Amino acid sequence: REGRGEEINKSERRPVLHLALRMPEGARVDVDGRDVMPEVHAVRRKVAAFAEAVRAGKVVGATGKAFKNTIVIGIGGSSLGPAFLYEAVKATDLRANMGDREVRFLANIDEVDTARAISRLDPAETLVIVTSKTFKTRETLINACTMRQWLLGGLPRP
């Protein structure tokens, strides 16, 4: 049913399209009679290009410094998926591609967890990524606002 784009998530009245994110070019998933795969692959290409630009130092922070750290904000699967992938990459030769970059995860609104996530990080060198299906989860929005305040508070004023 997921591969056919059927409504599975009844509470949000929407299809569950995790499978679409893993499908190869040329695969087809119809949602309401429209193949969503061209859009999925276009976004995947944009994300890959952005990630490469960050690693290459072409995308920098507000002060012009390259990003050395990343904080990933997400709740549930929006946190667990990226965290599991990060741990898997660290256990392979791909870890060398990360250089001295550090990735941290903020998955709840506990003040101690927030303090741990930002401990010893320079806001000028930290990229914050918010992962969410809907960007309506209360905890995700609270954490995003908290990180925004931390970033703005730690950067020089123009």
mmCIF file of C-alpha atoms in Angstrom:
data_model
loop_
_atom_site.group_PDB
_atom_site.id
_atom_site.type_symbol
_atom_site.label_atom_id
_atom_site.label_comp_id
_atom_site.label_asym_id
_atom_site.label_seq_id
_atom_site.Cartn_x
_atom_site.Cartn_y
_atom_site.Cartn_z
ATOM 1 C CA ARG A 1 0.000 0.000 0.000
ATOM 2 C CA GLU A 2 2.846 2.413 0.773
ATOM 3 C CA GLY A 3 4.376 1.894 -2.669
ATOM 4 C CA ARG A 4 1.065 2.815 -4.236
ATOM 5 C CA GLY A 5 0.807 6.116 -2.351
ATOM 6 C CA GLU A 6 -2.297 5.062 -0.444
ATOM 7 C CA GLU A 7 -3.335 6.921 2.689
ATOM 8 C CA ILE A 8 -1.801 4.923 5.522
ATOM 9 C CA ASN A 9 -1.252 7.627 8.142
ATOM 10 C CA LYS A 10 -4.874 8.056 9.179
ATOM 11 C CA SER A 11 -4.157 10.649 11.886
ATOM 12 C CA GLU A 12 -2.627 13.024 9.321
ATOM 13 C CA ARG A 13 -4.781 11.811 6.412
ATOM 14 C CA ARG A 14 -1.786 11.366 4.133
ATOM 15 C CA PRO A 15 0.217 8.671 2.428
ATOM 16 C CA VAL A 16 3.404 7.358 3.984
ATOM 17 C CA LEU A 17 6.163 7.809 1.421
ATOM 18 C CA HIS A 18 9.314 6.609 3.207
ATOM 19 C CA LEU A 19 9.716 3.992 0.510
ATOM 20 C CA ALA A 20 9.752 6.670 -2.205
ATOM 21 C CA LEU A 21 12.889 8.187 -0.696
ATOM 22 C CA ARG A 22 14.755 4.926 -1.298
ATOM 23 C CA MET A 23 13.449 4.070 -4.765
ATOM 24 C CA PRO A 24 15.743 4.298 -7.792
ATOM 25 C CA GLU A 25 15.371 6.681 -10.725
ATOM 26 C CA GLY A 26 12.678 5.425 -13.055
ATOM 27 C CA ALA A 27 10.528 3.932 -10.307
ATOM 28 C CA ARG A 28 6.967 5.180 -10.044
ATOM 29 C CA VAL A 29 4.822 6.050 -7.032
ATOM 30 C CA ASP A 30 1.449 7.606 -7.700
ATOM 31 C CA VAL A 31 -0.271 9.820 -5.151
ATOM 32 C CA ASP A 32 -3.701 11.049 -6.197
ATOM 33 C CA GLY A 33 -2.940 9.975 -9.765
ATOM 34 C CA ARG A 34 0.389 11.831 -9.976
ATOM 35 C CA ASP A 35 3.856 10.238 -10.043
ATOM 36 C CA VAL A 36 5.792 11.855 -7.175
ATOM 37 C CA MET A 37 9.141 10.260 -8.007
ATOM 38 C CA PRO A 38 10.474 13.014 -10.307
ATOM 39 C CA GLU A 39 9.968 15.507 -7.472
ATOM 40 C CA VAL A 40 11.512 13.133 -4.907
ATOM 41 C CA HIS A 41 14.640 12.682 -7.020
ATOM 42 C CA ALA A 42 14.885 16.406 -7.789
ATOM 43 C CA VAL A 43 14.888 17.162 -4.048
ATOM 44 C CA ARG A 44 17.409 14.389 -3.380
ATOM 45 C CA ARG A 45 19.742 15.957 -5.980
ATOM 46 C CA LYS A 46 19.350 19.385 -4.332
ATOM 47 C CA VAL A 47 20.125 17.948 -0.888
ATOM 48 C CA ALA A 48 23.193 16.151 -2.248
ATOM 49 C CA ALA A 49 24.426 19.328 -3.959
ATOM 50 C CA PHE A 50 23.891 21.353 -0.778
ATOM 51 C CA ALA A 51 25.751 18.776 1.336
ATOM 52 C CA GLU A 52 28.664 18.752 -1.099
ATOM 53 C CA ALA A 53 28.776 22.568 -1.114
ATOM 54 C CA VAL A 54 28.893 22.586 2.707
ATOM 55 C CA ARG A 55 31.700 20.006 2.739
ATOM 56 C CA ALA A 56 33.615 21.991 0.099
ATOM 57 C CA GLY A 57 33.262 25.228 2.070
ATOM 58 C CA LYS A 58 31.206 26.896 -0.678
ATOM 59 C CA VAL A 59 28.239 27.314 1.680
ATOM 60 C CA VAL A 60 29.310 29.090 4.845
ATOM 61 C CA GLY A 61 27.711 30.636 7.908
ATOM 62 C CA ALA A 62 26.614 34.232 8.407
ATOM 63 C CA THR A 63 30.131 35.307 9.418
ATOM 64 C CA GLY A 64 31.789 33.661 6.434
ATOM 65 C CA LYS A 65 33.240 30.806 8.470
ATOM 66 C CA ALA A 66 32.945 27.269 7.144
ATOM 67 C CA PHE A 67 30.670 24.883 9.014
ATOM 68 C CA LYS A 68 32.528 22.485 11.303
ATOM 69 C CA ASN A 69 29.526 21.281 13.283
ATOM 70 C CA THR A 70 25.960 20.245 12.585
ATOM 71 C CA ILE A 71 23.030 19.981 14.952
ATOM 72 C CA VAL A 72 20.149 17.904 13.609
ATOM 73 C CA ILE A 73 16.754 18.638 15.153
ATOM 74 C CA GLY A 74 14.026 16.035 14.832
ATOM 75 C CA ILE A 75 11.553 13.980 16.812
ATOM 76 C CA GLY A 76 10.944 10.237 16.464
ATOM 77 C CA GLY A 77 11.934 8.859 13.085
ATOM 78 C CA SER A 78 13.053 12.311 11.959
ATOM 79 C CA SER A 79 15.820 12.020 14.544
ATOM 80 C CA LEU A 80 16.404 8.279 14.723
ATOM 81 C CA GLY A 81 16.903 7.778 10.983
ATOM 82 C CA PRO A 82 19.634 10.423 10.617
ATOM 83 C CA ALA A 83 21.247 9.359 13.919
ATOM 84 C CA PHE A 84 21.375 5.690 12.874
ATOM 85 C CA LEU A 85 22.822 6.646 9.493
ATOM 86 C CA TYR A 86 25.452 8.849 11.137
ATOM 87 C CA GLU A 87 26.484 6.034 13.480
ATOM 88 C CA ALA A 88 26.663 3.604 10.558
ATOM 89 C CA VAL A 89 28.847 5.984 8.517
ATOM 90 C CA LYS A 90 31.194 6.502 11.476
ATOM 91 C CA ALA A 91 31.836 2.764 11.491
ATOM 92 C CA THR A 92 33.019 2.742 7.848
ATOM 93 C CA ASP A 93 35.745 4.257 5.714
ATOM 94 C CA LEU A 94 33.257 6.995 4.770
ATOM 95 C CA ARG A 95 34.010 8.625 8.142
ATOM 96 C CA ALA A 96 37.147 10.069 6.565
ATOM 97 C CA ASN A 97 34.940 12.171 4.268
ATOM 98 C CA MET A 98 33.574 13.972 7.310
ATOM 99 C CA GLY A 99 36.944 15.336 8.356
ATOM 100 C CA ASP A 100 36.833 16.896 11.810
ATOM 101 C CA ARG A 101 33.156 17.781 11.572
ATOM 102 C CA GLU A 102 30.946 16.939 14.487
ATOM 103 C CA VAL A 103 27.263 16.004 14.261
ATOM 104 C CA ARG A 104 24.933 16.186 17.225
ATOM 105 C CA PHE A 105 21.249 15.393 17.547
ATOM 106 C CA LEU A 106 18.546 17.236 19.455
ATOM 107 C CA ALA A 107 15.508 15.013 19.793
ATOM 108 C CA ASN A 108 13.548 16.355 22.743
ATOM 109 C CA ILE A 109 12.911 19.603 24.579
ATOM 110 C CA ASP A 110 14.854 18.702 27.692
ATOM 111 C CA GLU A 111 17.114 21.595 28.705
ATOM 112 C CA VAL A 112 19.971 19.241 29.547
ATOM 113 C CA ASP A 113 19.809 17.672 26.084
ATOM 114 C CA THR A 114 19.809 21.138 24.514
ATOM 115 C CA ALA A 115 22.826 22.165 26.605
ATOM 116 C CA ARG A 116 24.630 18.959 25.604
ATOM 117 C CA ALA A 117 23.893 19.580 21.915
ATOM 118 C CA ILE A 118 25.426 23.064 21.919
ATOM 119 C CA SER A 119 28.212 22.462 24.444
ATOM 120 C CA ARG A 120 31.568 23.834 23.231
ATOM 121 C CA LEU A 121 30.209 24.658 19.765
ATOM 122 C CA ASP A 122 30.728 27.985 18.026
ATOM 123 C CA PRO A 123 27.443 29.271 16.525
ATOM 124 C CA ALA A 124 29.450 30.809 13.668
ATOM 125 C CA GLU A 125 30.631 27.339 12.651
ATOM 126 C CA THR A 126 27.432 25.386 13.315
ATOM 127 C CA LEU A 127 24.819 24.386 10.760
ATOM 128 C CA VAL A 128 21.404 23.570 12.221
ATOM 129 C CA ILE A 129 19.201 21.217 10.219
ATOM 130 C CA VAL A 130 15.547 20.668 11.083
ATOM 131 C CA THR A 131 14.119 17.340 9.915
ATOM 132 C CA SER A 132 10.372 16.844 9.938
ATOM 133 C CA LYS A 133 7.577 15.478 7.772
ATOM 134 C CA THR A 134 5.187 18.307 8.527
ATOM 135 C CA PHE A 135 7.154 20.950 10.459
ATOM 136 C CA LYS A 136 4.176 21.101 12.839
ATOM 137 C CA THR A 137 5.486 18.929 15.688
ATOM 138 C CA ARG A 138 5.532 21.080 18.822
ATOM 139 C CA GLU A 139 8.872 19.772 20.094
ATOM 140 C CA THR A 140 10.526 20.298 16.726
ATOM 141 C CA LEU A 141 9.301 23.890 16.531
ATOM 142 C CA ILE A 142 10.406 24.625 20.103
ATOM 143 C CA ASN A 143 13.874 23.207 19.425
ATOM 144 C CA ALA A 144 14.145 25.119 16.139
ATOM 145 C CA CYS A 145 13.288 28.371 17.946
ATOM 146 C CA THR A 146 15.749 27.566 20.738
ATOM 147 C CA MET A 147 18.551 26.923 18.230
ATOM 148 C CA ARG A 148 17.684 30.097 16.329
ATOM 149 C CA GLN A 149 18.018 32.100 19.556
ATOM 150 C CA TRP A 150 21.319 30.363 20.331
ATOM 151 C CA LEU A 151 22.657 31.114 16.855
ATOM 152 C CA LEU A 152 21.575 34.758 16.882
ATOM 153 C CA GLY A 153 22.831 35.259 20.421
ATOM 154 C CA GLY A 154 26.246 33.857 19.562
ATOM 155 C CA LEU A 155 26.867 35.781 16.348
ATOM 156 C CA PRO A 156 28.229 39.311 16.088
ATOM 157 C CA ARG A 157 25.659 41.989 15.330
ATOM 158 C CA PRO A 158 26.043 43.737 11.954
#
